[in-house]
Every structure is written in structure tokens, then in C-alpha cells.
mmCIF file with all atom_site columns, C-alpha atoms and ligand atoms in Angstrom:
data_model
loop_
_atom_site.group_PDB
_atom_site.id
_atom_site.type_symbol
_atom_site.label_atom_id
_atom_site.label_alt_id
_atom_site.label_comp_id
_atom_site.label_asym_id
_atom_site.label_entity_id
_atom_site.label_seq_id
_atom_site.pdbx_PDB_ins_code
_atom_site.Cartn_x
_atom_site.Cartn_y
_atom_site.Cartn_z
_atom_site.occupancy
_atom_site.B_iso_or_equiv
_atom_site.pdbx_formal_charge
_atom_site.auth_seq_id
_atom_site.auth_comp_id
_atom_site.auth_asym_id
_atom_site.auth_atom_id
_atom_site.pdbx_PDB_model_num
ATOM   1   C  CA  . MET E 1 1   ? -75.552  -35.581 61.951 1.00 0.00 ? 6   MET E CA  1
ATOM   2   C  CA  . HIS E 1 2   ? -75.519  -37.820 58.895 1.00 0.00 ? 7   HIS E CA  1
ATOM   3   C  CA  . GLU E 1 3   ? -77.740  -40.344 60.657 1.00 0.00 ? 8   GLU E CA  1
ATOM   4   C  CA  . PHE E 1 4   ? -80.087  -37.646 61.889 1.00 0.00 ? 9   PHE E CA  1
ATOM   5   C  CA  . SER E 1 5   ? -80.938  -36.455 58.382 1.00 0.00 ? 10  SER E CA  1
ATOM   6   C  CA  . ILE E 1 6   ? -81.455  -40.091 57.380 1.00 0.00 ? 11  ILE E CA  1
ATOM   7   C  CA  . ALA E 1 7   ? -83.805  -40.491 60.343 1.00 0.00 ? 12  ALA E CA  1
ATOM   8   C  CA  . LEU E 1 8   ? -85.801  -37.484 59.153 1.00 0.00 ? 13  LEU E CA  1
ATOM   9   C  CA  . GLY E 1 9   ? -85.989  -39.022 55.683 1.00 0.00 ? 14  GLY E CA  1
ATOM   10  C  CA  . ILE E 1 10  ? -87.344  -42.253 57.128 1.00 0.00 ? 15  ILE E CA  1
ATOM   11  C  CA  . ILE E 1 11  ? -90.022  -40.364 59.066 1.00 0.00 ? 16  ILE E CA  1
ATOM   12  C  CA  . GLU E 1 12  ? -90.984  -38.517 55.897 1.00 0.00 ? 17  GLU E CA  1
ATOM   13  C  CA  . ILE E 1 13  ? -91.397  -41.798 54.012 1.00 0.00 ? 18  ILE E CA  1
ATOM   14  C  CA  . ALA E 1 14  ? -93.471  -43.244 56.851 1.00 0.00 ? 19  ALA E CA  1
ATOM   15  C  CA  . GLU E 1 15  ? -95.725  -40.172 57.053 1.00 0.00 ? 20  GLU E CA  1
ATOM   16  C  CA  . GLU E 1 16  ? -96.246  -40.123 53.326 1.00 0.00 ? 21  GLU E CA  1
ATOM   17  C  CA  . ASN E 1 17  ? -97.181  -43.802 53.266 1.00 0.00 ? 22  ASN E CA  1
ATOM   18  C  CA  . ALA E 1 18  ? -99.512  -43.420 56.226 1.00 0.00 ? 23  ALA E CA  1
ATOM   19  C  CA  . ARG E 1 19  ? -101.233 -40.548 54.429 1.00 0.00 ? 24  ARG E CA  1
ATOM   20  C  CA  . LYS E 1 20  ? -101.654 -42.593 51.255 1.00 0.00 ? 25  LYS E CA  1
ATOM   21  C  CA  . ALA E 1 21  ? -103.035 -45.537 53.209 1.00 0.00 ? 26  ALA E CA  1
ATOM   22  C  CA  . ASP E 1 22  ? -105.220 -43.179 55.248 1.00 0.00 ? 27  ASP E CA  1
ATOM   23  C  CA  . ALA E 1 23  ? -103.675 -44.709 58.366 1.00 0.00 ? 28  ALA E CA  1
ATOM   24  C  CA  . LYS E 1 24  ? -103.808 -43.213 61.831 1.00 0.00 ? 29  LYS E CA  1
ATOM   25  C  CA  . VAL E 1 25  ? -101.342 -45.524 63.463 1.00 0.00 ? 30  VAL E CA  1
ATOM   26  C  CA  . ILE E 1 26  ? -98.152  -47.189 62.343 1.00 0.00 ? 31  ILE E CA  1
ATOM   27  C  CA  . HIS E 1 27  ? -97.543  -50.271 64.454 1.00 0.00 ? 32  HIS E CA  1
ATOM   28  C  CA  . GLU E 1 28  ? -94.221  -51.290 63.114 1.00 0.00 ? 33  GLU E CA  1
ATOM   29  C  CA  . ILE E 1 29  ? -91.575  -50.091 60.725 1.00 0.00 ? 34  ILE E CA  1
ATOM   30  C  CA  . GLU E 1 30  ? -88.824  -52.288 59.357 1.00 0.00 ? 35  GLU E CA  1
ATOM   31  C  CA  . ILE E 1 31  ? -85.670  -50.599 58.205 1.00 0.00 ? 36  ILE E CA  1
ATOM   32  C  CA  . GLU E 1 32  ? -83.008  -52.379 56.219 1.00 0.00 ? 37  GLU E CA  1
ATOM   33  C  CA  . VAL E 1 33  ? -79.447  -51.220 56.707 1.00 0.00 ? 38  VAL E CA  1
ATOM   34  C  CA  . GLY E 1 34  ? -76.747  -52.691 54.500 1.00 0.00 ? 39  GLY E CA  1
ATOM   35  C  CA  . THR E 1 35  ? -73.343  -53.244 56.071 1.00 0.00 ? 40  THR E CA  1
ATOM   36  C  CA  . LEU E 1 36  ? -71.837  -51.098 53.297 1.00 0.00 ? 41  LEU E CA  1
ATOM   37  C  CA  . SER E 1 37  ? -74.523  -48.406 53.393 1.00 0.00 ? 42  SER E CA  1
ATOM   38  C  CA  . GLY E 1 38  ? -72.215  -46.106 55.329 1.00 0.00 ? 43  GLY E CA  1
ATOM   39  C  CA  . VAL E 1 39  ? -74.759  -45.865 58.138 1.00 0.00 ? 44  VAL E CA  1
ATOM   40  C  CA  . MET E 1 40  ? -74.121  -47.140 61.644 1.00 0.00 ? 45  MET E CA  1
ATOM   41  C  CA  . THR E 1 41  ? -77.260  -48.932 62.835 1.00 0.00 ? 46  THR E CA  1
ATOM   42  C  CA  . ASP E 1 42  ? -76.726  -47.850 66.441 1.00 0.00 ? 47  ASP E CA  1
ATOM   43  C  CA  . ALA E 1 43  ? -76.293  -44.219 65.473 1.00 0.00 ? 48  ALA E CA  1
ATOM   44  C  CA  . LEU E 1 44  ? -79.428  -44.395 63.343 1.00 0.00 ? 49  LEU E CA  1
ATOM   45  C  CA  . LYS E 1 45  ? -81.363  -45.977 66.232 1.00 0.00 ? 50  LYS E CA  1
ATOM   46  C  CA  . ASN E 1 46  ? -80.308  -43.149 68.526 1.00 0.00 ? 51  ASN E CA  1
ATOM   47  C  CA  . ALA E 1 47  ? -81.116  -40.507 65.928 1.00 0.00 ? 52  ALA E CA  1
ATOM   48  C  CA  . LEU E 1 48  ? -84.598  -41.967 65.385 1.00 0.00 ? 53  LEU E CA  1
ATOM   49  C  CA  . GLU E 1 49  ? -85.190  -42.100 69.129 1.00 0.00 ? 54  GLU E CA  1
ATOM   50  C  CA  . VAL E 1 50  ? -84.922  -38.312 69.163 1.00 0.00 ? 55  VAL E CA  1
ATOM   51  C  CA  . ALA E 1 51  ? -86.380  -37.546 65.744 1.00 0.00 ? 56  ALA E CA  1
ATOM   52  C  CA  . VAL E 1 52  ? -89.677  -39.452 66.176 1.00 0.00 ? 57  VAL E CA  1
ATOM   53  C  CA  . GLU E 1 53  ? -90.785  -37.174 69.012 1.00 0.00 ? 58  GLU E CA  1
ATOM   54  C  CA  . ASN E 1 54  ? -94.124  -35.591 67.976 1.00 0.00 ? 59  ASN E CA  1
ATOM   55  C  CA  . THR E 1 55  ? -94.358  -37.593 64.765 1.00 0.00 ? 60  THR E CA  1
ATOM   56  C  CA  . ILE E 1 56  ? -96.556  -40.495 63.673 1.00 0.00 ? 61  ILE E CA  1
ATOM   57  C  CA  . LEU E 1 57  ? -93.667  -42.829 64.486 1.00 0.00 ? 62  LEU E CA  1
ATOM   58  C  CA  . LYS E 1 58  ? -93.481  -41.874 68.140 1.00 0.00 ? 63  LYS E CA  1
ATOM   59  C  CA  . ASN E 1 59  ? -94.963  -45.143 69.444 1.00 0.00 ? 64  ASN E CA  1
ATOM   60  C  CA  . THR E 1 60  ? -94.041  -47.308 66.514 1.00 0.00 ? 65  THR E CA  1
ATOM   61  C  CA  . LYS E 1 61  ? -91.990  -50.432 67.013 1.00 0.00 ? 66  LYS E CA  1
ATOM   62  C  CA  . ARG E 1 62  ? -88.787  -49.968 65.072 1.00 0.00 ? 67  ARG E CA  1
ATOM   63  C  CA  . THR E 1 63  ? -87.096  -53.041 63.713 1.00 0.00 ? 68  THR E CA  1
ATOM   64  C  CA  . PHE E 1 64  ? -83.682  -52.848 62.118 1.00 0.00 ? 69  PHE E CA  1
ATOM   65  C  CA  . LEU E 1 65  ? -82.565  -55.548 59.729 1.00 0.00 ? 70  LEU E CA  1
ATOM   66  C  CA  . GLU E 1 66  ? -78.901  -55.650 58.984 1.00 0.00 ? 71  GLU E CA  1
ATOM   67  C  CA  . LEU E 1 67  ? -78.090  -56.805 55.475 1.00 0.00 ? 72  LEU E CA  1
ATOM   68  C  CA  . GLN E 1 68  ? -74.708  -58.436 55.074 1.00 0.00 ? 73  GLN E CA  1
ATOM   69  C  CA  . ALA E 1 69  ? -72.975  -57.052 52.000 1.00 0.00 ? 74  ALA E CA  1
ATOM   70  C  CA  . LYS E 1 70  ? -72.347  -59.514 49.185 1.00 0.00 ? 75  LYS E CA  1
ATOM   71  C  CA  . GLY E 1 71  ? -70.336  -59.373 46.023 1.00 0.00 ? 76  GLY E CA  1
ATOM   72  C  CA  . ARG E 1 72  ? -70.334  -61.375 42.810 1.00 0.00 ? 77  ARG E CA  1
ATOM   73  C  CA  . CYS E 1 73  ? -66.953  -61.887 41.212 1.00 0.00 ? 78  CYS E CA  1
ATOM   74  C  CA  . GLU E 1 74  ? -66.766  -60.774 37.586 1.00 0.00 ? 79  GLU E CA  1
ATOM   75  C  CA  . SER E 1 75  ? -64.067  -63.321 36.771 1.00 0.00 ? 80  SER E CA  1
ATOM   76  C  CA  . CYS E 1 76  ? -65.440  -66.534 38.273 1.00 0.00 ? 81  CYS E CA  1
ATOM   77  C  CA  . SER E 1 77  ? -69.042  -65.551 39.188 1.00 0.00 ? 82  SER E CA  1
ATOM   78  C  CA  . CYS E 1 78  ? -68.508  -66.687 42.759 1.00 0.00 ? 83  CYS E CA  1
ATOM   79  C  CA  . GLU E 1 79  ? -70.714  -64.932 45.336 1.00 0.00 ? 84  GLU E CA  1
ATOM   80  C  CA  . PHE E 1 80  ? -69.172  -64.051 48.666 1.00 0.00 ? 85  PHE E CA  1
ATOM   81  C  CA  . GLU E 1 81  ? -69.596  -61.899 51.763 1.00 0.00 ? 86  GLU E CA  1
ATOM   82  C  CA  . LEU E 1 82  ? -68.001  -58.489 51.666 1.00 0.00 ? 87  LEU E CA  1
ATOM   83  C  CA  . ASN E 1 83  ? -66.561  -56.970 54.780 1.00 0.00 ? 88  ASN E CA  1
ATOM   84  C  CA  . GLY E 1 84  ? -65.451  -53.855 52.957 1.00 0.00 ? 89  GLY E CA  1
ATOM   85  C  CA  . TYR E 1 85  ? -64.765  -52.594 49.464 1.00 0.00 ? 90  TYR E CA  1
ATOM   86  C  CA  . MET E 1 86  ? -61.328  -54.200 49.436 1.00 0.00 ? 91  MET E CA  1
ATOM   87  C  CA  . THR E 1 87  ? -62.369  -57.797 50.021 1.00 0.00 ? 92  THR E CA  1
ATOM   88  C  CA  . PRO E 1 88  ? -60.847  -60.101 47.395 1.00 0.00 ? 93  PRO E CA  1
ATOM   89  C  CA  . CYS E 1 89  ? -62.818  -62.951 45.834 1.00 0.00 ? 94  CYS E CA  1
ATOM   90  C  CA  . PRO E 1 90  ? -62.158  -66.022 48.006 1.00 0.00 ? 95  PRO E CA  1
ATOM   91  C  CA  . THR E 1 91  ? -62.006  -68.276 44.945 1.00 0.00 ? 96  THR E CA  1
ATOM   92  C  CA  . CYS E 1 92  ? -59.738  -66.404 42.518 1.00 0.00 ? 97  CYS E CA  1
ATOM   93  C  CA  . GLN E 1 93  ? -58.470  -63.568 44.738 1.00 0.00 ? 98  GLN E CA  1
ATOM   94  C  CA  . GLY E 1 94  ? -59.728  -61.046 42.187 1.00 0.00 ? 99  GLY E CA  1
ATOM   95  C  CA  . PHE E 1 95  ? -60.927  -57.568 43.082 1.00 0.00 ? 100 PHE E CA  1
ATOM   96  C  CA  . ASN E 1 96  ? -63.360  -57.155 40.207 1.00 0.00 ? 101 ASN E CA  1
ATOM   97  C  CA  . PHE E 1 97  ? -66.789  -57.701 41.640 1.00 0.00 ? 102 PHE E CA  1
ATOM   98  C  CA  . ASP E 1 98  ? -70.262  -56.270 41.577 1.00 0.00 ? 103 ASP E CA  1
ATOM   99  C  CA  . ILE E 1 99  ? -71.839  -55.421 44.889 1.00 0.00 ? 104 ILE E CA  1
ATOM   100 C  CA  . ILE E 1 100 ? -75.143  -57.282 44.806 1.00 0.00 ? 105 ILE E CA  1
ATOM   101 C  CA  . GLN E 1 101 ? -76.288  -56.515 48.332 1.00 0.00 ? 106 GLN E CA  1
ATOM   102 C  CA  . GLY E 1 102 ? -75.332  -54.363 51.283 1.00 0.00 ? 107 GLY E CA  1
ATOM   103 C  CA  . GLN E 1 103 ? -75.528  -50.747 50.129 1.00 0.00 ? 108 GLN E CA  1
ATOM   104 C  CA  . GLU E 1 104 ? -79.238  -50.456 50.873 1.00 0.00 ? 109 GLU E CA  1
ATOM   105 C  CA  . LEU E 1 105 ? -80.764  -48.146 53.364 1.00 0.00 ? 110 LEU E CA  1
ATOM   106 C  CA  . ARG E 1 106 ? -84.490  -48.347 53.036 1.00 0.00 ? 111 ARG E CA  1
ATOM   107 C  CA  . VAL E 1 107 ? -87.834  -48.709 54.684 1.00 0.00 ? 112 VAL E CA  1
ATOM   108 C  CA  . LYS E 1 108 ? -88.685  -52.323 54.038 1.00 0.00 ? 113 LYS E CA  1
ATOM   109 C  CA  . SER E 1 109 ? -92.185  -52.390 55.427 1.00 0.00 ? 114 SER E CA  1
ATOM   110 C  CA  . LEU E 1 110 ? -94.750  -50.476 57.419 1.00 0.00 ? 115 LEU E CA  1
ATOM   111 C  CA  . SER E 1 111 ? -97.587  -52.031 59.325 1.00 0.00 ? 116 SER E CA  1
ATOM   112 C  CA  . VAL E 1 112 ? -100.463 -49.537 59.570 1.00 0.00 ? 117 VAL E CA  1
ATOM   113 C  CA  . ASP E 1 113 ? -104.065 -49.209 60.707 1.00 0.00 ? 118 ASP E CA  1
HETATM 114 ZN ZN1 . ZN  V 2 .   ? -63.448  -64.875 41.631 1.00 0.00 ? 228 ZN  V ZN1 1
#
């Protein structure tokens, strides 16, 4: 059900933006899902499939962009791909890093008329 409430949030964002732009149709929506966002893209796709019924997004093309998580090591400033929160820095094997990408879950763009 986690993904379903996220789907409803996405529809809300889309409807609000369509209203602001005075748009009748949304052709395409791009949704960015970080690999560490805690959301399964497939589950979100399925949830949206159901949730868009009778909304402005019903006939909208939905594009999902997966964002590979990345970290920046605090010790050696190396940037590397994260496959989880316990990925060590490949250069110095340290575990002190900032997550610089991959926790996002957001509507990246809407194409409206
Ligand atoms: Zn390092």
C-alpha cells in the first residue's frame, strides 16, 4: 500500500500543475525513482495503473526514470555507485559517505496542453 499512497501523491502533483498551467491534457509524465528511494518501480507502475482511473492522468504516457544511487566518500572524495547503504568506498573501503543521488522520488516533468 506504500506505493499506492505515493501514486496518489503523484496524481495530486500532476493535477495541481495542470490547474496552474490551465491545461486540459497531460501528454506525458516523467517520474524519477532513486534506487535507494525505498520504492519499487514495478509496484509503483502497478499502483498508478489503478490509481489514474478517472483522473487527468488516465491517458497520460508514464515514463519512469531509474536513478542509480551514488555516494561521495568523506575521506577521499571519491564518487561511486551505491547498491545499498552498506556499500564501502571502492577506493579507501570507508563507510563514511554522503548520498548524493538515489533517494529521490519525484515528478521530473509534465508535458501539458
Ligand atoms: Zn574513500
